[in-house]
Amino acid sequence: MKKLVIGILAHVDAGKTTLSEGLLYLSGALRRRGRVDHKDAFLDTDAIERERGITIFSKQAVFPLGDDVQVTLLDTPGHVDFSAEMERTLQVLDCAILVVSGTDGVQGHTLTLWQLLERRGIPTFLFVNKMDLPGADRTALLADLQTQLSDGCIDFSDTPDALYEALATTDEELLDRYLAGEMPTDAQIAGLIASRRVFPCFFGAALPLDGVQEFLDGLSRFARIPDYSDDFAARVFKITRDEQGARLTHLKITGGSLTVRSAISGETRGESWQEKVSQIRIYSGTRFQTTDRADAGTVCAVTGLTQTYPGQALGADPGGEAAVLEPVLTYRVLPPDGCDSHTLLQKLRLIEEEDPLLRVLWSEALEEIHIQLMGQVQLEVLTRLLDERFGLAVTFDQGNIVYKETIQNAVIGIGHFEPLRHYAEVHLLIEPAERGSGITLDTRCPADQLDPSYQRLILTHLAEREHPGVLTGAPLTDVNITVLAGRSHVKHTEGGDFRQATYRAVRQGLMQADSVLLEPWYAFTLRVPQGNVGRAMTDIQRMSGTFESPTQQGEFAVLTGEIPVASARGYAAEVTAYTSGRGQLSCTLLGYRPCHNADAVIEAAGYDPERDVDNPTGSVFCSHGAGYLVPWNEVPAHAHVDSGLSLTPKDEPQRTPQRAAVWSGGSGLDAELEEIFVRTYGPIKNRGLDAFRQSLKRTPPPSVDNLSRVKPDDYLLVDGYNIIFAWDELKALADDDLDAARSALIHLLSNYQGVKKCHLILVFDAYRVKDNPGSIEKVHGIHVVYTKTAETADMYIEKASYDLSRAHRVKVATSDGLEQAIILGHGSERMTANELLWEVRAACQQIEDFLRHQ
């Protein structure tokens, strides 16, 4: 019998489990349909699932499709907290069913699911559910699917003539045949679906079974059965334990066959193993049947394997893509009385093995357990599992955000490890990569310089662990690391030497780089009554989020946009409170973006990379038979190998950037600013020194006469939001209306420019606005700049001050200490927010005096 594996996915509450019950019932696999609200759904078997009315753990059911096809249906969770449970099933699917609510349309998590399906190239059928409810408009929904998902979404419930005409437009050859009077065949349509050029859409209502039989018929006609090779291959997608505690490895046979007592080989954490399968189970719901043989296309659970993990490829299987979703919250675990941390750690490791998005971390120094997970609901389920399975009443402290770090410029990192009778040197090119790409590795080191076996060892050490960044110690991500050069010693090199050299090369490179702190962001949909939309928009702005213009749905307003996870925590309960239970917030993990309050997070972390003894930044060299430590900034001068690559133009002196610093202002800190400047850029020369000394003078508010002593071609660059939130009057205005605060600042600065007679450029951050090209407007005689996507005001001002200072006198108004240090290096002068306020007030006074005497 032919085998077909189908996954069913949906945004929470779209009716996915109800549709699964309908498919099983109409195919004859169930005699009676269960219901989620009756707590007797066939696939929601866990007590927690039935209590909450949501799917938490993926389940499988087997049913016939036609006369010769057996379908394994994998029901996946719809709640965002359990997205990992859903994502890991994607790697074993032949096709997918995406359920869309007819009353809600395409929601935030629907888009995430669609992107995951697209990334893995999985053919997809759509079932638009709840069409029997008020507000479900078939024409509008189809247009929404075609706009937000793909124009290949075609209504297969339509008349044959309309269907064939729509199908013909998706393929030129098919169109030519259609115009010649030849209708598309089922095989041709199945081919279009398999290649993801067509996505069949069926409309109905799963609860009363409207349109469900037609949907089953569509699956039977158009779902293509994959071909498999004769060589054994399998893909692991889940690890569980049965009621007796036996470890179950859930896998799909992707080639050949598997029999009981077969020997399976694999590699886990760099160690090879071989184990025998003791039992093969075919599950349907909670029940299972044992079999002695499983052929290609079968989804089964096997016992006897103790080293497997989700996502592992066995036999000839080539393996799939790594998971996209990652945990974003971290909590400290508080053991109950009578339970020591080591015992609790063992229990948590068992659950971690079953849930890939539960990360269990052990701090040896503090003897503390920390966990990383997706959200509050997952935390509640974990608490329940620990209590039910092990009798442990575990509690957790207040969670924190899982931050990450990346870089925004290419650097060469050098690591050397040469204590007595040891030797290894590694040169790495570390480059920024596309957001969300993780860490990619490569080598272009000549084989005659370093043996390929050592190069592979370096790549292994790069991949075997998370590398801490230098801002907060958060894991490094979104970089490409390439091995450029290296050296070993015939007698003295041992395996661990290259591990040390590799780790030190990464750290030495990061110390030179311009690092960026990243935080997780949500895509959100906020539905509130019309009377609360103003409050909602103000809240989103306050939480550093962005949103599109609100849309209207009856008496409700709907806001969609993006917001930092750190800001959104607890906001769902706040929405419920101020809307009297009528509002609803839905969030989907969007990925990592630059942190909205990086300075505050870095300061709170208090991380000093040069004092992190577990992750040293310097290297160890040998002289006169003894090893000695060389600081990271002196390593290149001591290196034994030249990689042949330089990232600094020959006519530009080499400078050594330093990690981001936090400057809080206040008396006495100008000396600290000078120290940062000198440490970062070297001795101050030319106008930079004069500018710095001038800035150290604490002068009273400038007189009216001083204001006119400026050349007409001088430039003043103003960091808009920095000034707004530094001036009390504008800050109070911004708390109520940010647009009004911007307008007020523009008005004040236009008066100021009229007195100063200089070129004034006012810069506002707009980098969080998606696909924003940026803009420059001339308002009341001053240039107002809104930065483009991914470009902060700091970045714009730094570049502009560098370019303009070559031919003009430039002053920058900001109270950002790090930015002041950088612009001083460009030969520009600095002005604090308070100094600008004094001058603006003096200018306004001069204007008033002038008008009074007219």
mmCIF file of C-alpha atoms in Angstrom, residues 72-212:
data_model
loop_
_atom_site.group_PDB
_atom_site.id
_atom_site.type_symbol
_atom_site.label_atom_id
_atom_site.label_comp_id
_atom_site.label_asym_id
_atom_site.label_seq_id
_atom_site.Cartn_x
_atom_site.Cartn_y
_atom_site.Cartn_z
ATOM 1 C CA THR A 72 -0.393 9.229 8.473
ATOM 2 C CA LEU A 73 -1.892 12.476 9.769
ATOM 3 C CA LEU A 74 0.346 14.491 12.115
ATOM 4 C CA ASP A 75 -1.650 16.953 14.220
ATOM 5 C CA THR A 76 0.587 19.803 15.432
ATOM 6 C CA PRO A 77 0.166 22.535 18.087
ATOM 7 C CA GLY A 78 -1.200 25.897 17.010
ATOM 8 C CA HIS A 79 -0.112 27.901 20.053
ATOM 9 C CA VAL A 80 3.070 29.915 19.452
ATOM 10 C CA ASP A 81 4.652 28.648 22.703
ATOM 11 C CA PHE A 82 4.737 25.130 21.246
ATOM 12 C CA SER A 83 5.942 26.055 17.776
ATOM 13 C CA ALA A 84 8.961 23.769 18.155
ATOM 14 C CA GLU A 85 6.654 20.770 18.453
ATOM 15 C CA MET A 86 5.102 21.860 15.162
ATOM 16 C CA GLU A 87 8.317 22.803 13.374
ATOM 17 C CA ARG A 88 10.093 19.504 13.949
ATOM 18 C CA THR A 89 7.259 17.574 12.274
ATOM 19 C CA LEU A 90 7.724 19.571 9.055
ATOM 20 C CA GLN A 91 10.887 17.646 8.192
ATOM 21 C CA VAL A 92 8.935 14.391 7.681
ATOM 22 C CA LEU A 93 5.903 15.717 5.740
ATOM 23 C CA ASP A 94 4.996 14.860 2.160
ATOM 24 C CA CYS A 95 2.404 17.639 2.119
ATOM 25 C CA ALA A 96 0.629 19.913 4.566
ATOM 26 C CA ILE A 97 -2.880 21.121 5.372
ATOM 27 C CA LEU A 98 -2.974 24.754 6.490
ATOM 28 C CA VAL A 99 -6.230 25.634 8.261
ATOM 29 C CA VAL A 100 -7.344 29.285 8.127
ATOM 30 C CA SER A 101 -10.183 30.733 10.169
ATOM 31 C CA GLY A 102 -12.942 32.130 7.939
ATOM 32 C CA THR A 103 -13.764 34.809 10.522
ATOM 33 C CA ASP A 104 -10.173 35.928 11.197
ATOM 34 C CA GLY A 105 -8.431 35.338 7.861
ATOM 35 C CA VAL A 106 -4.638 35.236 7.665
ATOM 36 C CA GLN A 107 -3.268 35.877 11.172
ATOM 37 C CA GLY A 108 0.242 36.478 12.468
ATOM 38 C CA HIS A 109 1.070 32.849 13.213
ATOM 39 C CA THR A 110 -0.490 31.800 9.891
ATOM 40 C CA LEU A 111 2.199 33.821 8.130
ATOM 41 C CA THR A 112 4.924 32.199 10.232
ATOM 42 C CA LEU A 113 3.613 28.746 9.330
ATOM 43 C CA TRP A 114 3.468 29.690 5.663
ATOM 44 C CA GLN A 115 7.076 30.888 5.717
ATOM 45 C CA LEU A 116 8.220 27.659 7.363
ATOM 46 C CA LEU A 117 6.375 25.580 4.773
ATOM 47 C CA GLU A 118 7.847 27.686 1.994
ATOM 48 C CA ARG A 119 11.359 27.367 3.450
ATOM 49 C CA ARG A 120 11.095 23.567 3.390
ATOM 50 C CA GLY A 121 9.296 23.415 0.024
ATOM 51 C CA ILE A 122 6.283 21.462 1.320
ATOM 52 C CA PRO A 123 3.216 21.241 -0.996
ATOM 53 C CA THR A 124 0.282 22.805 0.836
ATOM 54 C CA PHE A 125 -3.508 22.432 0.746
ATOM 55 C CA LEU A 126 -5.609 25.129 2.448
ATOM 56 C CA PHE A 127 -8.908 24.601 4.241
ATOM 57 C CA VAL A 128 -10.751 27.800 5.145
ATOM 58 C CA ASN A 129 -12.823 26.850 8.167
ATOM 59 C CA LYS A 130 -15.814 28.351 10.026
ATOM 60 C CA MET A 131 -17.505 29.558 6.840
ATOM 61 C CA ASP A 132 -20.869 29.001 8.552
ATOM 62 C CA LEU A 133 -20.238 31.870 10.991
ATOM 63 C CA PRO A 134 -21.258 35.527 10.457
ATOM 64 C CA GLY A 135 -18.556 37.659 8.850
ATOM 65 C CA ALA A 136 -17.022 34.895 6.720
ATOM 66 C CA ASP A 137 -16.802 36.343 3.193
ATOM 67 C CA ARG A 138 -15.511 33.801 0.667
ATOM 68 C CA THR A 139 -14.475 36.325 -2.006
ATOM 69 C CA ALA A 140 -12.677 38.573 0.481
ATOM 70 C CA LEU A 141 -10.933 35.618 2.107
ATOM 71 C CA LEU A 142 -9.638 34.280 -1.219
ATOM 72 C CA ALA A 143 -8.304 37.738 -2.068
ATOM 73 C CA ASP A 144 -6.633 37.880 1.365
ATOM 74 C CA LEU A 145 -4.977 34.494 0.786
ATOM 75 C CA GLN A 146 -3.712 35.531 -2.633
ATOM 76 C CA THR A 147 -2.377 38.844 -1.298
ATOM 77 C CA GLN A 148 -0.724 37.670 1.912
ATOM 78 C CA LEU A 149 0.309 34.115 1.024
ATOM 79 C CA SER A 150 0.540 33.509 -2.737
ATOM 80 C CA ASP A 151 -1.317 34.362 -5.934
ATOM 81 C CA GLY A 152 -1.184 30.595 -6.529
ATOM 82 C CA CYS A 153 -4.014 30.143 -3.995
ATOM 83 C CA ILE A 154 -6.904 28.898 -6.171
ATOM 84 C CA ASP A 155 -10.466 28.074 -5.145
ATOM 85 C CA PHE A 156 -10.882 24.339 -5.851
ATOM 86 C CA SER A 157 -14.495 24.529 -4.657
ATOM 87 C CA ASP A 158 -15.351 26.664 -7.691
ATOM 88 C CA THR A 159 -17.001 25.428 -10.900
ATOM 89 C CA PRO A 160 -14.791 23.264 -13.173
ATOM 90 C CA ASP A 161 -14.620 25.930 -15.901
ATOM 91 C CA ALA A 162 -13.526 28.631 -13.460
ATOM 92 C CA LEU A 163 -11.050 26.258 -11.810
ATOM 93 C CA TYR A 164 -9.417 25.191 -15.080
ATOM 94 C CA GLU A 165 -9.152 28.783 -16.249
ATOM 95 C CA ALA A 166 -7.438 29.806 -12.991
ATOM 96 C CA LEU A 167 -5.076 26.824 -13.206
ATOM 97 C CA ALA A 168 -4.124 27.590 -16.785
ATOM 98 C CA THR A 169 -2.800 31.020 -15.789
ATOM 99 C CA THR A 170 -0.152 29.423 -13.549
ATOM 100 C CA ASP A 171 1.750 27.613 -16.344
ATOM 101 C CA GLU A 172 2.497 28.709 -19.921
ATOM 102 C CA GLU A 173 2.345 25.213 -21.388
ATOM 103 C CA LEU A 174 -0.915 24.528 -19.589
ATOM 104 C CA LEU A 175 -2.299 27.843 -20.847
ATOM 105 C CA ASP A 176 -1.473 26.991 -24.449
ATOM 106 C CA ARG A 177 -3.253 23.643 -24.139
ATOM 107 C CA TYR A 178 -6.237 25.231 -22.392
ATOM 108 C CA LEU A 179 -6.611 27.810 -25.177
ATOM 109 C CA ALA A 180 -6.510 24.919 -27.646
ATOM 110 C CA GLY A 181 -9.427 23.317 -25.809
ATOM 111 C CA GLU A 182 -7.449 20.761 -23.747
ATOM 112 C CA MET A 183 -8.355 20.663 -20.046
ATOM 113 C CA PRO A 184 -5.657 20.045 -17.347
ATOM 114 C CA THR A 185 -5.382 16.454 -16.120
ATOM 115 C CA ASP A 186 -5.250 15.413 -12.479
ATOM 116 C CA ALA A 187 -1.592 14.455 -12.902
ATOM 117 C CA GLN A 188 -0.749 17.898 -14.295
ATOM 118 C CA ILE A 189 -2.598 19.601 -11.439
ATOM 119 C CA ALA A 190 -0.818 17.379 -8.899
ATOM 120 C CA GLY A 191 2.494 18.393 -10.459
ATOM 121 C CA LEU A 192 1.689 22.091 -10.056
ATOM 122 C CA ILE A 193 0.776 21.487 -6.418
ATOM 123 C CA ALA A 194 3.926 19.436 -5.771
ATOM 124 C CA SER A 195 6.093 22.221 -7.213
ATOM 125 C CA ARG A 196 4.276 24.813 -5.020
ATOM 126 C CA ARG A 197 2.967 26.801 -7.965
ATOM 127 C CA VAL A 198 -0.631 26.040 -7.009
ATOM 128 C CA PHE A 199 -2.178 25.907 -3.527
ATOM 129 C CA PRO A 200 -5.666 24.345 -3.554
ATOM 130 C CA CYS A 201 -8.147 26.233 -1.354
ATOM 131 C CA PHE A 202 -11.303 24.576 -0.017
ATOM 132 C CA PHE A 203 -13.994 26.408 1.933
ATOM 133 C CA GLY A 204 -16.226 24.824 4.560
ATOM 134 C CA ALA A 205 -17.019 24.301 8.221
ATOM 135 C CA ALA A 206 -15.367 21.394 10.039
ATOM 136 C CA LEU A 207 -17.815 21.142 12.936
ATOM 137 C CA PRO A 208 -20.927 20.402 10.807
ATOM 138 C CA LEU A 209 -18.687 18.639 8.226
ATOM 139 C CA ASP A 210 -19.530 21.145 5.477
ATOM 140 C CA GLY A 211 -16.982 20.793 2.660
ATOM 141 C CA VAL A 212 -14.851 18.226 4.542
#
